[in-house]
PDB file of C-alpha atoms in Angstrom:
ATOM      1  CA  MET C   7      -8.841  16.010   4.240  1.00  0.00           C
ATOM      2  CA  ALA C   8      -7.998  17.925   7.612  1.00  0.00           C
ATOM      3  CA  ILE C   9      -8.245  15.477  10.964  1.00  0.00           C
ATOM      4  CA  PRO C  10      -8.963  17.861  13.754  1.00  0.00           C
ATOM      5  CA  PRO C  11      -6.481  17.357  16.564  1.00  0.00           C
ATOM      6  CA  PRO C  12      -7.288  15.725  19.917  1.00  0.00           C
ATOM      7  CA  ASP C  13      -6.662  18.239  23.346  1.00  0.00           C
ATOM      8  CA  SER C  14      -3.008  17.559  24.021  1.00  0.00           C
ATOM      9  CA  ARG C  15      -3.560  17.864  27.445  1.00  0.00           C
ATOM     10  CA  THR C  16      -6.530  15.366  27.437  1.00  0.00           C
ATOM     11  CA  GLY C  17      -6.719  13.566  24.189  1.00  0.00           C
ATOM     12  CA  ALA C  18     -10.821  14.797  24.418  1.00  0.00           C
ATOM     13  CA  PRO C  19     -12.014  16.514  21.070  1.00  0.00           C
ATOM     14  CA  VAL C  20     -11.201  19.862  20.921  1.00  0.00           C
ATOM     15  CA  GLU C  21     -14.485  21.538  22.152  1.00  0.00           C
ATOM     16  CA  GLY C  22     -16.312  22.941  20.013  1.00  0.00           C
ATOM     17  CA  LEU C  23     -15.610  20.637  17.124  1.00  0.00           C
ATOM     18  CA  PRO C  24     -17.898  17.650  16.241  1.00  0.00           C
ATOM     19  CA  ARG C  25     -16.835  14.502  18.233  1.00  0.00           C
ATOM     20  CA  ARG C  26     -15.983  11.417  16.097  1.00  0.00           C
ATOM     21  CA  ALA C  27     -17.353   7.729  16.438  1.00  0.00           C
ATOM     22  CA  HIS C  28     -13.204   7.131  16.611  1.00  0.00           C
ATOM     23  CA  GLU C  29     -10.420   7.928  17.638  1.00  0.00           C
ATOM     24  CA  PRO C  30      -8.404  10.774  16.119  1.00  0.00           C
ATOM     25  CA  GLU C  31      -5.719   8.312  15.259  1.00  0.00           C
ATOM     26  CA  THR C  32      -8.012   6.337  13.381  1.00  0.00           C
ATOM     27  CA  TRP C  33      -9.566   9.161  11.216  1.00  0.00           C
ATOM     28  CA  ALA C  34      -6.474  10.341  10.526  1.00  0.00           C
ATOM     29  CA  LEU C  35      -5.604   6.401   9.506  1.00  0.00           C
ATOM     30  CA  ARG C  36      -8.318   6.869   7.491  1.00  0.00           C
ATOM     31  CA  ALA C  37      -7.517  10.362   6.215  1.00  0.00           C
ATOM     32  CA  LEU C  38      -3.915   8.782   5.074  1.00  0.00           C
ATOM     33  CA  GLY C  39      -5.592   5.895   3.456  1.00  0.00           C
ATOM     34  CA  ALA C  40      -7.030   8.147   1.435  1.00  0.00           C
ATOM     35  CA  ALA C  41      -4.694  11.048   0.067  1.00  0.00           C
ATOM     36  CA  GLU C  42      -2.302   7.548  -0.369  1.00  0.00           C
ATOM     37  CA  ALA C  43      -5.198   6.820  -2.951  1.00  0.00           C
ATOM     38  CA  GLU C  44      -5.243  10.135  -4.204  1.00  0.00           C
ATOM     39  CA  ALA C  45      -0.901  10.088  -5.007  1.00  0.00           C
ATOM     40  CA  SER C  46      -1.146   6.382  -6.083  1.00  0.00           C
ATOM     41  CA  GLY C  47      -3.598   7.957  -9.121  1.00  0.00           C
ATOM     42  CA  ALA C  48      -1.499  10.273  -9.547  1.00  0.00           C
ATOM     43  CA  LEU C  49       1.580   8.089 -10.188  1.00  0.00           C
ATOM     44  CA  ALA C  50      -1.351   6.179 -12.801  1.00  0.00           C
ATOM     45  CA  ARG C  51      -1.204   8.521 -14.574  1.00  0.00           C
ATOM     46  CA  ARG C  52       2.522   9.795 -14.544  1.00  0.00           C
ATOM     47  CA  MET C  53       3.158   6.267 -15.781  1.00  0.00           C
ATOM     48  CA  ARG C  54       0.636   6.392 -18.114  1.00  0.00           C
ATOM     49  CA  MET C  55      -0.616   3.287 -16.337  1.00  0.00           C
ATOM     50  CA  HIS C  56      -4.552   1.414 -15.681  1.00  0.00           C
ATOM     51  CA  PRO C  57      -5.094   2.361 -12.126  1.00  0.00           C
ATOM     52  CA  THR C  58      -5.444  -1.556 -12.000  1.00  0.00           C
ATOM     53  CA  ASP C  59      -2.388  -2.268 -13.899  1.00  0.00           C
ATOM     54  CA  LEU C  60      -0.024  -0.293 -11.332  1.00  0.00           C
ATOM     55  CA  SER C  61      -2.181  -1.201  -7.673  1.00  0.00           C
ATOM     56  CA  ALA C  62      -1.428  -4.910  -9.679  1.00  0.00           C
ATOM     57  CA  MET C  63       1.917  -3.940  -9.231  1.00  0.00           C
ATOM     58  CA  SER C  64       2.281  -2.348  -5.713  1.00  0.00           C
ATOM     59  CA  HIS C  65       0.659  -5.991  -4.641  1.00  0.00           C
ATOM     60  CA  VAL C  66       3.646  -7.849  -6.778  1.00  0.00           C
ATOM     61  CA  ALA C  67       6.339  -5.627  -5.363  1.00  0.00           C
ATOM     62  CA  ALA C  68       5.569  -6.174  -1.865  1.00  0.00           C
ATOM     63  CA  SER C  69       4.629 -10.205  -2.054  1.00  0.00           C
ATOM     64  CA  ASP C  70       8.348 -10.787  -2.862  1.00  0.00           C
ATOM     65  CA  GLY C  71       7.953 -13.079  -5.385  1.00  0.00           C
ATOM     66  CA  ARG C  72       5.243 -14.928  -3.484  1.00  0.00           C
ATOM     67  CA  LEU C  73       2.021 -13.599  -5.376  1.00  0.00           C
ATOM     68  CA  GLY C  74       0.356 -15.866  -8.126  1.00  0.00           C
ATOM     69  CA  PRO C  75      -1.904 -14.668 -10.753  1.00  0.00           C
ATOM     70  CA  ARG C  76      -4.960 -16.131  -9.093  1.00  0.00           C
ATOM     71  CA  GLU C  77      -3.785 -14.408  -5.376  1.00  0.00           C
ATOM     72  CA  LEU C  78      -3.834 -11.359  -7.697  1.00  0.00           C
ATOM     73  CA  SER C  79      -7.141 -11.321  -8.876  1.00  0.00           C
ATOM     74  CA  THR C  80      -8.415 -11.407  -5.697  1.00  0.00           C
ATOM     75  CA  ARG C  81      -7.140  -9.233  -4.362  1.00  0.00           C
ATOM     76  CA  LEU C  82      -7.731  -7.189  -6.404  1.00  0.00           C
ATOM     77  CA  GLY C  83     -11.660  -8.269  -7.109  1.00  0.00           C
ATOM     78  CA  ILE C  84     -11.299  -8.447 -10.668  1.00  0.00           C
ATOM     79  CA  THR C  85     -11.792 -12.036 -12.315  1.00  0.00           C
ATOM     80  CA  PRO C  86      -9.178 -14.835 -13.057  1.00  0.00           C
ATOM     81  CA  ALA C  87      -9.772 -14.154 -16.651  1.00  0.00           C
ATOM     82  CA  ALA C  88      -9.409 -10.074 -15.940  1.00  0.00           C
ATOM     83  CA  MET C  89      -6.395 -10.959 -14.289  1.00  0.00           C
ATOM     84  CA  THR C  90      -4.823 -12.539 -17.124  1.00  0.00           C
ATOM     85  CA  ASP C  91      -4.935  -9.064 -19.344  1.00  0.00           C
ATOM     86  CA  VAL C  92      -3.631  -7.405 -16.672  1.00  0.00           C
ATOM     87  CA  VAL C  93      -0.634  -9.148 -16.692  1.00  0.00           C
ATOM     88  CA  ASP C  94       0.164  -9.791 -19.937  1.00  0.00           C
ATOM     89  CA  ARG C  95      -0.664  -5.659 -20.117  1.00  0.00           C
ATOM     90  CA  LEU C  96       2.109  -5.552 -17.290  1.00  0.00           C
ATOM     91  CA  GLU C  97       4.438  -8.444 -19.368  1.00  0.00           C
ATOM     92  CA  ALA C  98       4.430  -6.569 -22.944  1.00  0.00           C
ATOM     93  CA  ALA C  99       5.424  -3.374 -20.699  1.00  0.00           C
ATOM     94  CA  GLY C 100       8.066  -4.341 -19.433  1.00  0.00           C
ATOM     95  CA  HIS C 101       6.943  -4.190 -16.108  1.00  0.00           C
ATOM     96  CA  LEU C 102       6.614  -8.016 -15.240  1.00  0.00           C
ATOM     97  CA  LEU C 103       8.416 -11.550 -15.444  1.00  0.00           C
ATOM     98  CA  ARG C 104       6.165 -14.564 -14.660  1.00  0.00           C
ATOM     99  CA  GLU C 105       8.046 -17.015 -13.438  1.00  0.00           C
ATOM    100  CA  ARG C 106       7.720 -20.297 -12.511  1.00  0.00           C
ATOM    101  CA  ASP C 107       7.841 -21.584  -8.846  1.00  0.00           C
ATOM    102  CA  THR C 108      11.340 -23.938  -8.317  1.00  0.00           C
ATOM    103  CA  ALA C 109       8.974 -25.851  -5.425  1.00  0.00           C
ATOM    104  CA  ASP C 110       5.976 -26.233  -7.127  1.00  0.00           C
ATOM    105  CA  ARG C 111       6.877 -26.167 -11.087  1.00  0.00           C
ATOM    106  CA  ARG C 112       3.079 -25.527 -12.255  1.00  0.00           C
ATOM    107  CA  ARG C 113       2.749 -22.558  -9.698  1.00  0.00           C
ATOM    108  CA  VAL C 114       3.595 -19.224 -11.259  1.00  0.00           C
ATOM    109  CA  ARG C 115       5.248 -16.153  -9.670  1.00  0.00           C
ATOM    110  CA  LEU C 116       4.853 -12.914 -10.828  1.00  0.00           C
ATOM    111  CA  VAL C 117       7.643  -9.976 -10.694  1.00  0.00           C
ATOM    112  CA  PRO C 118       8.617  -7.044 -10.829  1.00  0.00           C
ATOM    113  CA  THR C 119      11.677  -6.449 -13.793  1.00  0.00           C
ATOM    114  CA  GLU C 120      13.498  -4.385 -12.433  1.00  0.00           C
ATOM    115  CA  SER C 121      12.630  -1.822 -14.539  1.00  0.00           C
ATOM    116  CA  ALA C 122       9.662  -1.454 -12.835  1.00  0.00           C
ATOM    117  CA  ALA C 123      11.066  -1.025  -9.627  1.00  0.00           C
ATOM    118  CA  THR C 124      13.864   1.998 -10.978  1.00  0.00           C
ATOM    119  CA  GLU C 125      10.765   3.887 -13.043  1.00  0.00           C
ATOM    120  CA  VAL C 126       8.662   3.871  -9.177  1.00  0.00           C
ATOM    121  CA  ARG C 127      11.005   5.007  -7.476  1.00  0.00           C
ATOM    122  CA  GLY C 128      11.847   7.272  -9.564  1.00  0.00           C
ATOM    123  CA  GLN C 129       8.637   8.264  -9.925  1.00  0.00           C
ATOM    124  CA  LEU C 130       7.896   8.154  -6.062  1.00  0.00           C
ATOM    125  CA  ARG C 131      11.674  10.162  -4.655  1.00  0.00           C
ATOM    126  CA  SER C 132      10.178  13.637  -3.719  1.00  0.00           C
ATOM    127  CA  LEU C 133       7.796  11.855  -2.473  1.00  0.00           C
ATOM    128  CA  LEU C 134      10.125   9.079  -0.093  1.00  0.00           C
ATOM    129  CA  ASP C 135      12.041  12.117   0.668  1.00  0.00           C
ATOM    130  CA  ARG C 136       9.435  14.461   2.241  1.00  0.00           C
ATOM    131  CA  LEU C 137       8.444  11.218   3.976  1.00  0.00           C
ATOM    132  CA  ASP C 138      12.272  10.603   5.643  1.00  0.00           C
ATOM    133  CA  ALA C 139      12.202  14.014   6.018  1.00  0.00           C
ATOM    134  CA  LEU C 140       8.643  14.011   8.578  1.00  0.00           C
ATOM    135  CA  THR C 141      10.278  10.920   9.984  1.00  0.00           C
ATOM    136  CA  GLU C 142      13.515  12.927  11.547  1.00  0.00           C
ATOM    137  CA  GLU C 143      11.097  15.286  13.340  1.00  0.00           C
ATOM    138  CA  PHE C 144      10.579  12.616  15.433  1.00  0.00           C
ATOM    139  CA  THR C 145      12.482  11.477  18.755  1.00  0.00           C
ATOM    140  CA  PRO C 146      13.893   7.357  18.846  1.00  0.00           C
ATOM    141  CA  ASP C 147      10.544   6.704  21.209  1.00  0.00           C
ATOM    142  CA  GLU C 148       7.953   8.403  19.253  1.00  0.00           C
ATOM    143  CA  ARG C 149       9.239   7.169  16.179  1.00  0.00           C
ATOM    144  CA  GLN C 150       9.151   3.582  17.432  1.00  0.00           C
ATOM    145  CA  ALA C 151       5.819   4.079  18.551  1.00  0.00           C
ATOM    146  CA  ILE C 152       4.303   4.675  15.169  1.00  0.00           C
ATOM    147  CA  HIS C 153       6.070   2.496  13.787  1.00  0.00           C
ATOM    148  CA  ARG C 154       4.325  -0.227  16.221  1.00  0.00           C
ATOM    149  CA  TYR C 155       0.860   1.653  15.308  1.00  0.00           C
ATOM    150  CA  LEU C 156       1.307   1.136  11.895  1.00  0.00           C
ATOM    151  CA  GLN C 157       2.573  -2.664  12.184  1.00  0.00           C
ATOM    152  CA  ALA C 158      -0.648  -2.813  13.844  1.00  0.00           C
ATOM    153  CA  ALA C 159      -2.720  -1.181  11.758  1.00  0.00           C
ATOM    154  CA  ALA C 160      -1.671  -3.357   8.506  1.00  0.00           C
ATOM    155  CA  ASP C 161      -1.879  -6.587  10.728  1.00  0.00           C
ATOM    156  CA  ALA C 162      -5.175  -4.853  11.226  1.00  0.00           C
ATOM    157  CA  TYR C 163      -6.149  -4.397   7.732  1.00  0.00           C
ATOM    158  CA  HIS C 164      -4.847  -7.512   6.509  1.00  0.00           C
ATOM    159  CA  ARG C 165      -6.294  -9.359   8.679  1.00  0.00           C
ATOM    160  CA  PHE C 166      -9.863  -7.337   6.928  1.00  0.00           C
ATOM    161  CA  ALA C 167      -9.787  -8.246   4.140  1.00  0.00           C
ATOM    162  CA  THR C 168      -8.685 -11.235   4.648  1.00  0.00           C
ATOM    163  CA  ASP C 169     -11.827 -12.974   7.150  1.00  0.00           C
ATOM    164  CA  GLU C 170      -9.199 -12.995  10.169  1.00  0.00           C
ATOM    165  CA  ASP C 171     -11.313 -10.648  12.129  1.00  0.00           C
TER     166      ASP C 171
END
């Protein structure tokens, strides 16, 4: 999905193109989300995983070992029973481990295996290399601004997901 860029001098929409209700950067971020979802589907196919299983693994990998099955079921919008099936499949496939929380032995934490992390990194290497090369095209000040925007956007998405707005 191509997002028309704003006029570089005024920041306004380019004449002759329809005006959107939100800023061009907001639309570009939405397009990035759609492209990421498309890439995620391709990764799931390449790894021969169900998209829900891959989504679960993405959340587990991003959580630094702080995520348990109940929190994961809430994030994915599936029942705890369905989450148990997902975790069982991922554990049987060697993608994740259930570990007891050292602070609360009743709590189970989900942790990706090193082999799963290695496989995902291998599958994503060409994409990540392209993104790194793209990043190198920007000045340090531009990169800092992009980083601030993406961090703030991620926070806005998180607040929306957790009803903190």
